[in-house]
Amino acid sequence: MSAPRGQFSSNIGFLMAAAGSAVGLGNIWGFPTKAAGNGGAAFVIVYLLLAFILAYPALMAELTIGRHARRNMVQALRGISTGPISRIFANLAGFGGIVVASLILSFYAIVAGWMVAYLADPFANFFGMSGATDWLTGNSTGRNLTFTAIFSGMTMLIIAAGVEKGIERWSTLLMPSLIILLLLLIIYVLTQPGAMTGLEVYLMPDFSHLSPKLLIAAMGQAFFSLSLGVGTMLIYGSYLSQQESLPRLGALVTLIDVGIAFTAGLLILPAMYVAQEAGTQIFSASGELIAGPDLILQVLPALFETMGTAGLFVAIAFFALMVIASLTSSISMLEVPVSFSIENLGVRRELATPLVGLVIFTLSSLIIFNFDSLFGLIVSISTEYGQPLLGVALCVFAGWIWHRDQLLAELKKGHENIEHTLFWKIWPWYVRIVCPLLILAAFVQSLS
Ligand code: TRP
């Protein structure tokens, strides 16, 4: 029944795909605005620490289990289970991952749809189509449905093409473009008046913000940004060849993710202060920096407008950057339920992709029709509850349930002397004890 499995053709292909999954709206939108609201560099430092001491070990758990099992999360966890109880637990976590990945995609596609609409806007503007411009940037149900459908369609087209021809090919093409666009935008914005104030706000640590709340915000951000918990990284690991060193590749993915998040801060915060200089309101009535949708959909477009013709190009570059970042992430989410349908239900990829895609689009539509009551709820259930709890489950599988000698054997592939490395001395007890406890502690804190 099992269809032939895809595989990344190269090391770089995997890196681009995994980094593409990690780098998304979470990096370019979420990270800079969280940093701005939580003491600038104080948040950046805490985030960097957490990314390496918490998210990286959890990422390693997913990659190692995935490459060992060469299957989706449900089958992978069942495969390393040792008895009936752990098998039940495997099913719960495996299906939980599929549900949470689908929920995350259902709201992510809406936000990404806004990015596509705002990318179309400068073109409509250029051709003087003011009616179209109003529709594209107005927040109507019709606009939202249309662009969520367009974005979901693009995601499905890539996933239907498979691992090598879809995921790998597009990630390898899009990730370098993303980096070039980001750097060009930073260079441009930093030469504008006001930019240096933004840079200062971003890079001057204000440690008075240090609090449990900041820790939780940074942890949630790190988990979301590295696409953890739902089996995204597990399934990408399962397409990875056995000649590569997992600890090294995992570290590279973490570095790229953190590096791009940090770099995006060099764009967003200066851009806000440039907007202020140009007369746009950047603080809300309560005196805080505007974050959320208002920042991306109002403050920045208002800034681009003040830049005249150059602003059209800057707007196109900025929203193209957002669309690219979203697309390499959304494909990794869709691959979770699709790989399950292929491997467990025996459906062909060409059929599984539109079917699953349609179910998720239906979910997105439900959210769009009930935006005020559902959007925040789905974000919170999936990222504040689902992701950390599933992250704990994956650490428990890697640290407690899976046989230690099998785990070592898997890590040795592509890293012969792993037994004598610092990684092997620290990581196994780390995923066993420290990671689950830290995640749970933060989770409990966030409930109170
Ligand atoms: N990491 C991506 C971002 O920063 C989003 C993402 C992709 C994700 N796959 C995921 C988040 C799986 C949670 C789970 O935007």
Coordinates of N, CA and C in Angstrom, one line a residue, residues 271-422:
A271 N 11.6 50.9 10.1 CA 10.6 51.3 9.2 C 9.4 52.0 10.0
M272 N 9.2 51.5 11.2 CA 8.1 52.2 12.0 C 8.5 53.6 12.4
Y273 N 9.7 53.8 12.7 CA 10.1 55.2 13.1 C 10.3 56.1 11.9
V274 N 10.6 55.5 10.8 CA 10.6 56.3 9.5 C 9.1 56.7 9.3
A275 N 8.2 55.8 9.5 CA 6.8 56.2 9.3 C 6.4 57.3 10.2
Q276 N 6.9 57.2 11.4 CA 6.5 58.3 12.4 C 7.0 59.6 11.9
E277 N 8.3 59.6 11.5 CA 8.9 60.8 10.9 C 8.1 61.4 9.8
A278 N 7.5 60.5 9.0 CA 6.7 60.9 7.9 C 5.2 61.2 8.2
G279 N 4.9 61.2 9.6 CA 3.6 61.7 10.0 C 2.6 60.6 10.3
T280 N 3.0 59.3 10.3 CA 2.1 58.3 10.6 C 2.1 58.0 12.1
Q281 N 0.9 57.7 12.7 CA 0.8 57.3 14.1 C 1.4 55.9 14.3
I282 N 2.4 55.8 15.2 CA 2.9 54.4 15.4 C 2.7 53.9 16.8
F283 N 2.1 54.8 17.7 CA 1.8 54.3 19.0 C 0.3 54.3 19.1
S284 N -0.2 53.2 19.8 CA -1.7 53.1 20.0 C -2.1 54.1 21.1
A285 N -3.4 54.2 21.3 CA -3.9 55.1 22.3 C -3.3 54.9 23.7
S286 N -3.0 53.6 24.0 CA -2.5 53.3 25.3 C -1.0 53.5 25.4
G287 N -0.4 54.1 24.3 CA 1.0 54.4 24.4 C 2.0 53.3 24.0
E288 N 1.4 52.2 23.5 CA 2.3 51.1 23.1 C 2.5 51.2 21.6
L289 N 3.7 50.6 21.2 CA 3.9 50.5 19.7 C 2.8 49.7 19.1
I290 N 2.3 50.1 18.0 CA 1.3 49.4 17.3 C 1.9 48.1 16.8
A291 N 1.3 46.9 17.1 CA 1.8 45.7 16.6 C 0.8 45.0 15.7
G292 N 0.5 43.8 15.8 CA -0.6 43.1 15.1 C -0.8 43.6 13.6
P293 N -2.0 43.3 13.1 CA -2.3 43.6 11.7 C -2.2 45.1 11.4
D294 N -2.5 45.9 12.4 CA -2.5 47.4 12.1 C -1.1 47.8 11.7
L295 N -0.1 47.2 12.2 CA 1.3 47.6 11.8 C 1.6 47.2 10.3
I296 N 1.3 46.0 10.0 CA 1.6 45.5 8.6 C 0.6 46.1 7.6
L297 N -0.6 46.2 8.0 CA -1.6 46.6 7.0 C -2.0 48.1 7.0
Q298 N -1.5 48.8 8.0 CA -1.8 50.3 8.0 C -0.5 51.1 8.1
V299 N 0.3 50.9 9.1 CA 1.5 51.7 9.3 C 2.4 51.6 8.1
L300 N 2.8 50.4 7.8 CA 3.8 50.3 6.7 C 3.2 50.8 5.3
P301 N 2.0 50.4 5.0 CA 1.5 50.9 3.7 C 1.4 52.4 3.7
A302 N 1.1 53.0 4.9 CA 1.0 54.5 4.9 C 2.4 55.1 4.7
L303 N 3.4 54.3 5.2 CA 4.8 54.8 5.0 C 5.2 54.7 3.5
F304 N 4.8 53.6 2.9 CA 5.2 53.4 1.5 C 4.5 54.5 0.6
E305 N 3.3 54.9 1.0 CA 2.6 55.9 0.3 C 3.4 57.2 0.3
T306 N 4.0 57.5 1.4 CA 4.7 58.8 1.5 C 6.0 58.8 0.6
M307 N 6.4 57.6 0.1 CA 7.6 57.5 -0.6 C 7.5 57.8 -2.1
G308 N 6.3 58.1 -2.6 CA 6.1 58.4 -4.0 C 6.2 57.1 -4.8
T309 N 6.8 57.3 -6.0 CA 7.0 56.1 -6.9 C 7.9 55.1 -6.3
A310 N 8.9 55.5 -5.6 CA 9.8 54.5 -5.0 C 9.0 53.6 -4.1
G311 N 8.0 54.3 -3.4 CA 7.1 53.5 -2.5 C 6.4 52.3 -3.1
L312 N 6.1 52.5 -4.4 CA 5.4 51.4 -5.1 C 6.4 50.1 -5.1
F313 N 7.6 50.4 -5.5 CA 8.6 49.3 -5.5 C 8.9 48.7 -4.2
V314 N 9.0 49.6 -3.2 CA 9.2 49.2 -1.8 C 8.1 48.3 -1.3
A315 N 6.9 48.7 -1.7 CA 5.7 48.0 -1.2 C 5.7 46.6 -1.9
I316 N 6.0 46.6 -3.2 CA 6.0 45.3 -3.9 C 7.1 44.4 -3.3
A317 N 8.3 45.0 -3.0 CA 9.4 44.1 -2.5 C 8.9 43.6 -1.1
F318 N 8.3 44.5 -0.3 CA 8.0 44.1 1.1 C 6.9 43.0 1.1
F319 N 5.9 43.2 0.3 CA 4.8 42.1 0.3 C 5.2 40.9 -0.4
A320 N 6.1 41.0 -1.4 CA 6.6 39.8 -2.0 C 7.4 39.0 -1.0
L321 N 8.2 39.7 -0.2 CA 8.9 39.1 0.9 C 8.0 38.3 1.8
M322 N 6.9 39.0 2.2 CA 5.9 38.3 3.1 C 5.3 37.1 2.5
V323 N 4.9 37.2 1.2 CA 4.3 36.1 0.5 C 5.3 34.9 0.4
I324 N 6.5 35.2 0.1 CA 7.5 34.1 -0.1 C 7.7 33.4 1.3
A325 N 7.9 34.2 2.3 CA 8.1 33.7 3.6 C 6.9 32.8 4.0
S326 N 5.7 33.3 3.8 CA 4.5 32.5 4.1 C 4.4 31.2 3.4
L327 N 4.7 31.3 2.1 CA 4.5 30.1 1.2 C 5.5 28.9 1.6
T328 N 6.7 29.2 1.9 CA 7.6 28.1 2.3 C 7.3 27.6 3.6
S329 N 6.5 28.3 4.4 CA 6.0 27.8 5.7 C 4.7 27.0 5.5
S330 N 3.8 27.6 4.7 CA 2.5 26.9 4.6 C 2.6 25.5 3.9
I331 N 3.6 25.4 3.0 CA 3.7 24.1 2.4 C 4.2 23.0 3.4
S332 N 5.0 23.5 4.4 CA 5.4 22.5 5.4 C 4.3 22.1 6.3
M333 N 3.3 23.0 6.5 CA 2.2 22.6 7.3 C 1.3 21.6 6.6
L334 N 1.0 21.9 5.3 CA 0.1 21.1 4.5 C 0.7 19.7 4.3
E335 N 2.0 19.6 4.3 CA 2.7 18.3 4.1 C 2.3 17.3 5.2
V336 N 2.0 17.9 6.4 CA 1.8 17.0 7.6 C 0.5 16.2 7.3
P337 N -0.7 16.8 7.1 CA -1.8 15.9 6.8 C -1.7 15.2 5.5
V338 N -1.1 15.8 4.5 CA -1.0 15.1 3.2 C -0.1 13.8 3.3
S339 N 1.0 13.9 4.0 CA 1.8 12.7 4.1 C 1.1 11.6 4.9
F340 N 0.3 12.0 5.9 CA -0.5 11.0 6.6 C -1.5 10.4 5.7
S341 N -2.2 11.1 4.8 CA -3.2 10.6 3.9 C -2.5 9.6 2.9
I342 N -1.3 10.0 2.5 CA -0.6 9.1 1.5 C -0.2 7.8 2.2
E343 N 0.4 7.9 3.4 CA 1.0 6.7 4.0 C 0.1 5.9 4.8
N344 N -0.9 6.5 5.4 CA -1.8 5.7 6.2 C -3.1 5.3 5.5
L345 N -3.5 6.2 4.6 CA -4.8 5.9 4.0 C -4.6 5.5 2.5
G346 N -3.4 5.5 2.1 CA -3.1 5.0 0.7 C -3.6 5.8 -0.4
V347 N -3.9 7.1 -0.2 CA -4.4 8.0 -1.2 C -3.1 8.6 -2.0
R348 N -3.3 8.7 -3.3 CA -2.2 9.3 -4.1 C -2.0 10.7 -3.7
R349 N -0.8 11.2 -3.8 CA -0.5 12.6 -3.5 C -1.3 13.6 -4.3
E350 N -1.5 13.3 -5.6 CA -2.2 14.2 -6.5 C -3.7 14.4 -6.0
L351 N -4.2 13.4 -5.4 CA -5.5 13.4 -4.9 C -5.6 13.9 -3.4
A352 N -4.7 13.4 -2.7 CA -4.6 13.8 -1.2 C -4.5 15.3 -1.1
T353 N -3.6 15.9 -1.9 CA -3.4 17.3 -1.7 C -4.6 18.2 -1.9
P354 N -5.4 18.1 -3.0 CA -6.6 18.9 -3.1 C -7.6 18.6 -2.1
L355 N -7.7 17.3 -1.7 CA -8.8 16.9 -0.7 C -8.5 17.6 0.6
V356 N -7.2 17.3 1.1 CA -6.9 17.9 2.4 C -6.9 19.4 2.3
G357 N -6.4 19.9 1.2 CA -6.4 21.4 1.0 C -7.8 22.0 1.1
L358 N -8.7 21.3 0.5 CA -10.1 21.8 0.6 C -10.7 21.8 2.0
V359 N -10.4 20.7 2.7 CA -10.9 20.7 4.1 C -10.3 21.9 4.9
I360 N -9.0 22.1 4.7 CA -8.4 23.2 5.5 C -9.0 24.6 5.0
F361 N -9.2 24.7 3.7 CA -9.8 25.9 3.2 C -11.2 26.2 3.7
T362 N -11.9 25.1 3.9 CA -13.3 25.2 4.5 C -13.1 25.7 5.9
L363 N -12.1 25.2 6.7 CA -11.9 25.7 8.0 C -11.6 27.2 8.0
S364 N -10.7 27.6 7.0 CA -10.3 29.0 6.9 C -11.6 29.8 6.6
S365 N -12.5 29.3 5.8 CA -13.7 30.1 5.4 C -14.6 30.3 6.7
L366 N -14.7 29.2 7.5 CA -15.4 29.3 8.7 C -14.9 30.4 9.6
I367 N -13.5 30.5 9.6 CA -12.9 31.5 10.4 C -13.2 32.9 9.8
I368 N -13.2 33.0 8.5 CA -13.4 34.3 7.9 C -14.8 34.8 8.1
F369 N -15.8 33.8 8.1 CA -17.2 34.2 8.3 C -17.5 34.6 9.8
N370 N -16.7 34.0 10.7 CA -16.8 34.3 12.1 C -15.6 34.9 12.7
F371 N -15.0 35.9 12.0 CA -13.7 36.3 12.3 C -13.5 36.7 13.7
D372 N -14.4 37.6 14.2 CA -14.2 38.1 15.6 C -14.2 37.0 16.7
S373 N -15.1 36.0 16.5 CA -15.1 35.0 17.5 C -14.1 33.9 17.3
L374 N -13.7 33.6 16.1 CA -12.9 32.4 15.8 C -11.4 32.6 15.7
F375 N -11.1 33.7 15.1 CA -9.6 33.9 14.7 C -8.7 33.7 15.9
G376 N -9.0 34.6 16.9 CA -8.1 34.6 18.1 C -8.2 33.2 18.8
L377 N -9.4 32.6 18.8 CA -9.5 31.4 19.5 C -8.7 30.3 18.9
I378 N -8.7 30.2 17.5 CA -8.0 29.1 16.8 C -6.5 29.4 17.0
V379 N -6.0 30.6 16.9 CA -4.6 30.9 17.1 C -4.2 30.5 18.5
S380 N -5.0 30.8 19.5 CA -4.7 30.4 20.9 C -4.7 28.9 21.1
I381 N -5.7 28.2 20.7 CA -5.8 26.8 20.9 C -4.6 26.1 20.2
S382 N -4.3 26.5 19.0 CA -3.2 25.8 18.3 C -1.8 26.1 18.8
T383 N -1.6 27.4 19.0 CA -0.2 27.8 19.3 C 0.1 27.9 20.8
E384 N -0.9 28.2 21.6 CA -0.6 28.3 23.0 C -0.8 27.0 23.8
Y385 N -1.7 26.2 23.3 CA -2.0 24.9 24.0 C -1.4 23.8 23.2
G386 N -1.9 23.7 21.9 CA -1.5 22.5 21.1 C 0.0 22.3 20.9
Q387 N 0.7 23.4 20.5 CA 2.1 23.3 20.2 C 3.0 22.9 21.4
P388 N 2.8 23.6 22.5 CA 3.7 23.2 23.7 C 3.4 21.8 24.2
L389 N 2.1 21.5 24.3 CA 1.8 20.1 24.8 C 2.3 19.0 23.9
L390 N 2.2 19.2 22.6 CA 2.7 18.2 21.6 C 4.2 18.2 21.7
G391 N 4.8 19.4 21.9 CA 6.3 19.5 22.1 C 6.7 18.6 23.2
V392 N 6.0 18.7 24.3 CA 6.4 17.9 25.5 C 6.3 16.4 25.1
A393 N 5.2 16.0 24.4 CA 5.0 14.6 24.0 C 6.2 14.1 23.2
L394 N 6.6 15.0 22.2 CA 7.7 14.5 21.4 C 9.0 14.4 22.2
C395 N 9.2 15.3 23.1 CA 10.4 15.1 24.0 C 10.3 13.8 24.8
V396 N 9.1 13.5 25.3 CA 8.9 12.3 26.1 C 9.2 11.1 25.2
F397 N 8.8 11.1 24.0 CA 9.0 10.0 23.1 C 10.5 9.8 22.8
A398 N 11.2 10.9 22.5 CA 12.7 10.8 22.2 C 13.4 10.5 23.5
G399 N 13.0 11.0 24.7 CA 13.8 10.9 25.9 C 13.5 9.6 26.7
W400 N 12.2 9.2 26.7 CA 11.8 8.2 27.6 C 11.4 6.9 26.9
I401 N 10.6 7.0 25.9 CA 10.0 5.8 25.3 C 10.9 5.1 24.3
W402 N 11.6 5.9 23.5 CA 12.4 5.3 22.4 C 13.7 4.7 23.1
H403 N 14.0 3.5 22.6 CA 15.2 2.8 23.2 C 16.5 3.7 22.9
R404 N 17.3 3.8 23.9 CA 18.4 4.7 23.8 C 19.4 4.2 22.8
D405 N 19.6 2.9 22.6 CA 20.6 2.4 21.6 C 20.1 2.7 20.2
Q406 N 18.8 2.6 20.0 CA 18.3 2.9 18.7 C 18.5 4.4 18.3
L407 N 18.2 5.2 19.4 CA 18.4 6.7 19.2 C 19.8 7.0 18.8
L408 N 20.8 6.3 19.6 CA 22.2 6.5 19.3 C 22.6 6.1 17.9
A409 N 22.0 4.9 17.5 CA 22.3 4.3 16.2 C 21.9 5.3 15.1
E410 N 20.7 5.9 15.3 CA 20.2 6.9 14.3 C 21.1 8.1 14.2
L411 N 21.5 8.6 15.4 CA 22.3 9.8 15.3 C 23.7 9.5 14.8
K412 N 24.2 8.3 14.9 CA 25.5 7.9 14.4 C 25.6 8.0 12.9
K413 N 24.4 7.8 12.3 CA 24.4 7.9 10.8 C 24.7 9.3 10.4
G414 N 25.8 9.4 9.7 CA 26.2 10.7 9.2 C 27.0 11.5 10.3
H415 N 27.2 10.9 11.5 CA 28.0 11.5 12.5 C 28.6 10.4 13.3
E416 N 29.7 9.8 12.8 CA 30.3 8.5 13.3 C 30.6 8.6 14.8
N417 N 31.3 9.7 15.1 CA 31.8 9.8 16.5 C 30.9 10.5 17.5
I418 N 29.6 10.5 17.2 CA 28.7 11.3 18.0 C 28.8 11.0 19.5
E419 N 29.1 9.7 19.8 CA 29.2 9.3 21.3 C 30.2 10.2 22.0
H420 N 31.2 10.7 21.4 CA 32.2 11.4 22.1 C 32.0 12.9 22.0
T421 N 30.9 13.4 21.5 CA 30.7 14.8 21.4 C 29.9 15.4 22.6
L422 N 30.0 16.7 22.7 CA 29.3 17.4 23.7 C 27.8 17.1 23.6

